[in-house]
Amino acid sequence: MTSNAIPTRPIWFDPATETVRVIDQRQLPHQLVVMDLASVDAVIEAIVEMVVRGAPLIGVTAAYGMYVACANERAGIDDARLRQEARRIRSARPTAVNLTWAVDRALEILLATPPAARKAAALALAAKIAEEEADNCRRIGRHGLPLIGAVAAKKGGPVNVLTHCNAGWLACVEYGTATAPIYAAVEAGIDVHVWVDETRPLNQGARLTAWELARRGIAHTVITDNAGGHLMQHGMVDLVIVGTDRTTAAGDVANKIGTYLKALAAYDNGVPFYVALPSSTFDWRLDDGVAQIPIEARDPDEVRYVQGRADGRIVRVLVPPAESPAGNYAFDVTPSRLVTGFITERGVCGATAEEIRNLFPDRNDPSSEI
Ligand code: MRU
């Protein structure tokens, strides 16, 4: 369906129809389309095709996927089928650890629940995870606000924040991760301007972050992915804040392709580089991001074609010669030495194993596949 009313979350459960609904992010900013996820196949396809995307939202969608798996077995889903559906959902996208985290959390609870009660338990858990992630992002905003406030106190004029991809409410449930401190700063009356990396190939920055910021009336400028280094050399970026799809226990950060180059430029120019994340995005089992984090390779046609609006319609156009192959590496890893700090729901810490462990002493127990 196409709608004029703008939902306040990218995913929700409609109790009247007992359906899971999502915003189809492929069509933003030009069309607001809401989709129902009525089967596990539909949930998996929505994650794979990036109807929903962004690490926290992928986790929440996966949790609702476990609900859909339970709801679609009238007699109550048995253990074997539950494990099978969990495996299928888990394999939808490889990089965002929130996916595995949410599925494993659901599986553990559901296997301990009698089959007849699994549907209700799965729904309650999915709703709980959604609320937790919204609350995490609210707290990330609160903890990140002083970082922007400190810059504002030191200099006149707007605080220039550069961000990459979309780590806003569309990628989470509310507030976003990288955008939460920005929203909090604007609410506190701080003058903020955001440099929005367009984020090729799928333009999550130009399409989604710009849409979010425009709707909130926050000053922003869309730039090419390669402009950040130049802006930093000329003192036009005060700090960088990005999200992440998976961060190791030692502080290496996987995020949308191009993040690493921004971190290098920030390091070279003495610009603080912060990563905002909820604890669900830490992978406590890993300590070497470059070697261990799986990097998704997507359809090369996402690189070869650009999507936009022309004559009121969403169209795709081919850019390179038809015979030229393309490579589509969706994420890269920024080593911890380039990261100034993490903004989490528990506070801000440096990018070292020790500082992360001090903030999350209870969370560094490796989870394993059930
Ligand atoms: O491929 P995407 O759009 O799912 O990639 C999203 C990102 O890289 C985000 O920066 C990350 O998931 C953090 S979202 C709070």
PDB file of N, CA and C in Angstrom, residues 73-131:
ATOM      1  N   GLU A  73       2.367 -21.956  12.074  1.00  0.00           N
ATOM      2  CA  GLU A  73       2.165 -23.391  12.350  1.00  0.00           C
ATOM      3  C   GLU A  73       1.008 -23.494  13.342  1.00  0.00           C
ATOM      4  N   ARG A  74      -0.184 -23.759  12.833  1.00  0.00           N
ATOM      5  CA  ARG A  74      -1.380 -23.713  13.686  1.00  0.00           C
ATOM      6  C   ARG A  74      -1.284 -24.615  14.915  1.00  0.00           C
ATOM      7  N   ALA A  75      -0.715 -25.798  14.717  1.00  0.00           N
ATOM      8  CA  ALA A  75      -0.674 -26.756  15.824  1.00  0.00           C
ATOM      9  C   ALA A  75       0.457 -26.457  16.810  1.00  0.00           C
ATOM     10  N   GLY A  76       1.236 -25.417  16.518  1.00  0.00           N
ATOM     11  CA  GLY A  76       2.400 -25.121  17.361  1.00  0.00           C
ATOM     12  C   GLY A  76       3.649 -25.681  16.700  1.00  0.00           C
ATOM     13  N   ILE A  77       4.638 -24.849  16.515  1.00  0.00           N
ATOM     14  CA  ILE A  77       5.838 -25.260  15.773  1.00  0.00           C
ATOM     15  C   ILE A  77       6.684 -26.210  16.629  1.00  0.00           C
ATOM     16  N   ASP A  78       7.186 -27.285  16.016  1.00  0.00           N
ATOM     17  CA  ASP A  78       8.011 -28.212  16.802  1.00  0.00           C
ATOM     18  C   ASP A  78       9.482 -27.771  16.796  1.00  0.00           C
ATOM     19  N   ASP A  79      10.295 -28.427  17.620  1.00  0.00           N
ATOM     20  CA  ASP A  79      11.691 -27.991  17.800  1.00  0.00           C
ATOM     21  C   ASP A  79      12.473 -28.021  16.496  1.00  0.00           C
ATOM     22  N   ALA A  80      12.295 -29.108  15.728  1.00  0.00           N
ATOM     23  CA  ALA A  80      13.103 -29.270  14.517  1.00  0.00           C
ATOM     24  C   ALA A  80      12.799 -28.155  13.516  1.00  0.00           C
ATOM     25  N   ARG A  81      11.503 -27.877  13.350  1.00  0.00           N
ATOM     26  CA  ARG A  81      11.113 -26.838  12.389  1.00  0.00           C
ATOM     27  C   ARG A  81      11.548 -25.449  12.880  1.00  0.00           C
ATOM     28  N   LEU A  82      11.444 -25.245  14.177  1.00  0.00           N
ATOM     29  CA  LEU A  82      11.870 -23.966  14.755  1.00  0.00           C
ATOM     30  C   LEU A  82      13.360 -23.725  14.480  1.00  0.00           C
ATOM     31  N   ARG A  83      14.157 -24.765  14.708  1.00  0.00           N
ATOM     32  CA  ARG A  83      15.602 -24.641  14.449  1.00  0.00           C
ATOM     33  C   ARG A  83      15.873 -24.388  12.969  1.00  0.00           C
ATOM     34  N   GLN A  84      15.088 -25.065  12.121  1.00  0.00           N
ATOM     35  CA  GLN A  84      15.286 -24.914  10.667  1.00  0.00           C
ATOM     36  C   GLN A  84      14.959 -23.474  10.229  1.00  0.00           C
ATOM     37  N   GLU A  85      13.837 -22.933  10.729  1.00  0.00           N
ATOM     38  CA  GLU A  85      13.465 -21.565  10.357  1.00  0.00           C
ATOM     39  C   GLU A  85      14.482 -20.575  10.914  1.00  0.00           C
ATOM     40  N   ALA A  86      14.983 -20.853  12.109  1.00  0.00           N
ATOM     41  CA  ALA A  86      16.004 -19.982  12.715  1.00  0.00           C
ATOM     42  C   ALA A  86      17.248 -19.951  11.828  1.00  0.00           C
ATOM     43  N   ARG A  87      17.649 -21.130  11.345  1.00  0.00           N
ATOM     44  CA  ARG A  87      18.832 -21.208  10.480  1.00  0.00           C
ATOM     45  C   ARG A  87      18.623 -20.397   9.205  1.00  0.00           C
ATOM     46  N   ARG A  88      17.409 -20.521   8.645  1.00  0.00           N
ATOM     47  CA  ARG A  88      17.130 -19.802   7.391  1.00  0.00           C
ATOM     48  C   ARG A  88      17.155 -18.284   7.612  1.00  0.00           C
ATOM     49  N   ILE A  89      16.546 -17.834   8.691  1.00  0.00           N
ATOM     50  CA  ILE A  89      16.513 -16.384   8.952  1.00  0.00           C
ATOM     51  C   ILE A  89      17.933 -15.884   9.227  1.00  0.00           C
ATOM     52  N   ARG A  90      18.693 -16.661  10.010  1.00  0.00           N
ATOM     53  CA  ARG A  90      20.052 -16.268  10.375  1.00  0.00           C
ATOM     54  C   ARG A  90      20.942 -16.038   9.156  1.00  0.00           C
ATOM     55  N   SER A  91      20.661 -16.779   8.094  1.00  0.00           N
ATOM     56  CA  SER A  91      21.573 -16.702   6.935  1.00  0.00           C
ATOM     57  C   SER A  91      21.151 -15.631   5.909  1.00  0.00           C
ATOM     58  N   ALA A  92      20.181 -14.785   6.255  1.00  0.00           N
ATOM     59  CA  ALA A  92      19.700 -13.799   5.264  1.00  0.00           C
ATOM     60  C   ALA A  92      20.782 -12.799   4.865  1.00  0.00           C
ATOM     61  N   ARG A  93      21.487 -12.251   5.848  1.00  0.00           N
ATOM     62  CA  ARG A  93      22.607 -11.347   5.553  1.00  0.00           C
ATOM     63  C   ARG A  93      23.742 -11.667   6.521  1.00  0.00           C
ATOM     64  N   PRO A  94      24.997 -11.597   6.056  1.00  0.00           N
ATOM     65  CA  PRO A  94      26.079 -12.117   6.911  1.00  0.00           C
ATOM     66  C   PRO A  94      26.741 -11.136   7.870  1.00  0.00           C
ATOM     67  N   THR A  95      26.692  -9.838   7.609  1.00  0.00           N
ATOM     68  CA  THR A  95      27.587  -8.955   8.363  1.00  0.00           C
ATOM     69  C   THR A  95      26.984  -8.452   9.674  1.00  0.00           C
ATOM     70  N   ALA A  96      25.737  -7.995   9.663  1.00  0.00           N
ATOM     71  CA  ALA A  96      25.147  -7.438  10.888  1.00  0.00           C
ATOM     72  C   ALA A  96      24.933  -8.545  11.918  1.00  0.00           C
ATOM     73  N   VAL A  97      25.643  -8.446  13.036  1.00  0.00           N
ATOM     74  CA  VAL A  97      25.583  -9.510  14.043  1.00  0.00           C
ATOM     75  C   VAL A  97      24.257  -9.491  14.798  1.00  0.00           C
ATOM     76  N   ASN A  98      23.537  -8.380  14.726  1.00  0.00           N
ATOM     77  CA  ASN A  98      22.225  -8.296  15.388  1.00  0.00           C
ATOM     78  C   ASN A  98      21.281  -9.387  14.903  1.00  0.00           C
ATOM     79  N   LEU A  99      21.489  -9.828  13.684  1.00  0.00           N
ATOM     80  CA  LEU A  99      20.627 -10.868  13.116  1.00  0.00           C
ATOM     81  C   LEU A  99      20.788 -12.173  13.904  1.00  0.00           C
ATOM     82  N   THR A 100      22.014 -12.629  14.034  1.00  0.00           N
ATOM     83  CA  THR A 100      22.283 -13.854  14.795  1.00  0.00           C
ATOM     84  C   THR A 100      21.893 -13.671  16.258  1.00  0.00           C
ATOM     85  N   TRP A 101      22.227 -12.505  16.779  1.00  0.00           N
ATOM     86  CA  TRP A 101      21.947 -12.197  18.187  1.00  0.00           C
ATOM     87  C   TRP A 101      20.448 -12.329  18.484  1.00  0.00           C
ATOM     88  N   ALA A 102      19.620 -11.765  17.614  1.00  0.00           N
ATOM     89  CA  ALA A 102      18.167 -11.781  17.857  1.00  0.00           C
ATOM     90  C   ALA A 102      17.591 -13.186  17.661  1.00  0.00           C
ATOM     91  N   VAL A 103      18.041 -13.866  16.612  1.00  0.00           N
ATOM     92  CA  VAL A 103      17.518 -15.214  16.350  1.00  0.00           C
ATOM     93  C   VAL A 103      17.908 -16.163  17.480  1.00  0.00           C
ATOM     94  N   ASP A 104      19.151 -16.088  17.926  1.00  0.00           N
ATOM     95  CA  ASP A 104      19.600 -16.987  18.996  1.00  0.00           C
ATOM     96  C   ASP A 104      18.879 -16.709  20.311  1.00  0.00           C
ATOM     97  N   ARG A 105      18.628 -15.426  20.549  1.00  0.00           N
ATOM     98  CA  ARG A 105      17.903 -15.052  21.775  1.00  0.00           C
ATOM     99  C   ARG A 105      16.480 -15.621  21.729  1.00  0.00           C
ATOM    100  N   ALA A 106      15.842 -15.502  20.572  1.00  0.00           N
ATOM    101  CA  ALA A 106      14.482 -16.035  20.430  1.00  0.00           C
ATOM    102  C   ALA A 106      14.489 -17.552  20.550  1.00  0.00           C
ATOM    103  N   LEU A 107      15.464 -18.176  19.886  1.00  0.00           N
ATOM    104  CA  LEU A 107      15.499 -19.642  19.869  1.00  0.00           C
ATOM    105  C   LEU A 107      15.657 -20.214  21.277  1.00  0.00           C
ATOM    106  N   GLU A 108      16.520 -19.598  22.031  1.00  0.00           N
ATOM    107  CA  GLU A 108      16.760 -20.092  23.388  1.00  0.00           C
ATOM    108  C   GLU A 108      15.463 -20.062  24.217  1.00  0.00           C
ATOM    109  N   ILE A 109      14.732 -18.959  24.112  1.00  0.00           N
ATOM    110  CA  ILE A 109      13.483 -18.825  24.884  1.00  0.00           C
ATOM    111  C   ILE A 109      12.405 -19.768  24.344  1.00  0.00           C
ATOM    112  N   LEU A 110      12.298 -19.851  23.029  1.00  0.00           N
ATOM    113  CA  LEU A 110      11.203 -20.642  22.445  1.00  0.00           C
ATOM    114  C   LEU A 110      11.398 -22.139  22.637  1.00  0.00           C
ATOM    115  N   LEU A 111      12.646 -22.583  22.600  1.00  0.00           N
ATOM    116  CA  LEU A 111      12.882 -24.021  22.810  1.00  0.00           C
ATOM    117  C   LEU A 111      12.504 -24.427  24.240  1.00  0.00           C
ATOM    118  N   ALA A 112      12.545 -23.452  25.141  1.00  0.00           N
ATOM    119  CA  ALA A 112      12.167 -23.740  26.536  1.00  0.00           C
ATOM    120  C   ALA A 112      10.675 -23.513  26.790  1.00  0.00           C
ATOM    121  N   THR A 113       9.927 -23.198  25.717  1.00  0.00           N
ATOM    122  CA  THR A 113       8.494 -22.908  25.830  1.00  0.00           C
ATOM    123  C   THR A 113       7.712 -24.023  25.132  1.00  0.00           C
ATOM    124  N   PRO A 114       6.598 -24.512  25.693  1.00  0.00           N
ATOM    125  CA  PRO A 114       5.821 -25.559  25.008  1.00  0.00           C
ATOM    126  C   PRO A 114       5.322 -25.047  23.647  1.00  0.00           C
ATOM    127  N   PRO A 115       5.272 -25.929  22.633  1.00  0.00           N
ATOM    128  CA  PRO A 115       4.892 -25.495  21.281  1.00  0.00           C
ATOM    129  C   PRO A 115       3.620 -24.654  21.222  1.00  0.00           C
ATOM    130  N   ALA A 116       2.603 -24.993  22.013  1.00  0.00           N
ATOM    131  CA  ALA A 116       1.333 -24.251  21.937  1.00  0.00           C
ATOM    132  C   ALA A 116       1.473 -22.815  22.413  1.00  0.00           C
ATOM    133  N   ALA A 117       2.484 -22.549  23.214  1.00  0.00           N
ATOM    134  CA  ALA A 117       2.647 -21.196  23.769  1.00  0.00           C
ATOM    135  C   ALA A 117       3.715 -20.391  23.022  1.00  0.00           C
ATOM    136  N   ARG A 118       4.296 -21.006  21.979  1.00  0.00           N
ATOM    137  CA  ARG A 118       5.439 -20.357  21.326  1.00  0.00           C
ATOM    138  C   ARG A 118       5.058 -19.090  20.550  1.00  0.00           C
ATOM    139  N   LYS A 119       3.884 -19.101  19.938  1.00  0.00           N
ATOM    140  CA  LYS A 119       3.478 -17.934  19.153  1.00  0.00           C
ATOM    141  C   LYS A 119       3.433 -16.692  20.044  1.00  0.00           C
ATOM    142  N   ALA A 120       2.752 -16.810  21.179  1.00  0.00           N
ATOM    143  CA  ALA A 120       2.627 -15.662  22.086  1.00  0.00           C
ATOM    144  C   ALA A 120       3.990 -15.258  22.651  1.00  0.00           C
ATOM    145  N   ALA A 121       4.814 -16.264  22.979  1.00  0.00           N
ATOM    146  CA  ALA A 121       6.135 -15.957  23.551  1.00  0.00           C
ATOM    147  C   ALA A 121       7.019 -15.241  22.525  1.00  0.00           C
ATOM    148  N   ALA A 122       6.929 -15.693  21.267  1.00  0.00           N
ATOM    149  CA  ALA A 122       7.758 -15.089  20.218  1.00  0.00           C
ATOM    150  C   ALA A 122       7.342 -13.644  19.964  1.00  0.00           C
ATOM    151  N   LEU A 123       6.036 -13.402  19.977  1.00  0.00           N
ATOM    152  CA  LEU A 123       5.557 -12.035  19.757  1.00  0.00           C
ATOM    153  C   LEU A 123       5.993 -11.122  20.901  1.00  0.00           C
ATOM    154  N   ALA A 124       5.860 -11.626  22.124  1.00  0.00           N
ATOM    155  CA  ALA A 124       6.257 -10.817  23.283  1.00  0.00           C
ATOM    156  C   ALA A 124       7.748 -10.495  23.222  1.00  0.00           C
ATOM    157  N   LEU A 125       8.556 -11.472  22.808  1.00  0.00           N
ATOM    158  CA  LEU A 125       9.994 -11.232  22.741  1.00  0.00           C
ATOM    159  C   LEU A 125      10.335 -10.218  21.653  1.00  0.00           C
ATOM    160  N   ALA A 126       9.721 -10.358  20.487  1.00  0.00           N
ATOM    161  CA  ALA A 126      10.014  -9.416  19.394  1.00  0.00           C
ATOM    162  C   ALA A 126       9.670  -7.986  19.817  1.00  0.00           C
ATOM    163  N   ALA A 127       8.515  -7.837  20.464  1.00  0.00           N
ATOM    164  CA  ALA A 127       8.118  -6.501  20.928  1.00  0.00           C
ATOM    165  C   ALA A 127       9.099  -5.986  21.980  1.00  0.00           C
ATOM    166  N   LYS A 128       9.566  -6.896  22.831  1.00  0.00           N
ATOM    167  CA  LYS A 128      10.522  -6.508  23.888  1.00  0.00           C
ATOM    168  C   LYS A 128      11.843  -6.036  23.268  1.00  0.00           C
ATOM    169  N   ILE A 129      12.332  -6.795  22.274  1.00  0.00           N
ATOM    170  CA  ILE A 129      13.592  -6.405  21.635  1.00  0.00           C
ATOM    171  C   ILE A 129      13.434  -5.047  20.946  1.00  0.00           C
ATOM    172  N   ALA A 130      12.278  -4.838  20.300  1.00  0.00           N
ATOM    173  CA  ALA A 130      12.045  -3.548  19.631  1.00  0.00           C
ATOM    174  C   ALA A 130      12.090  -2.405  20.650  1.00  0.00           C
ATOM    175  N   GLU A 131      11.425  -2.610  21.795  1.00  0.00           N
ATOM    176  CA  GLU A 131      11.426  -1.557  22.825  1.00  0.00           C
ATOM    177  C   GLU A 131      12.824  -1.346  23.384  1.00  0.00           C
TER     178      GLU A 131
END
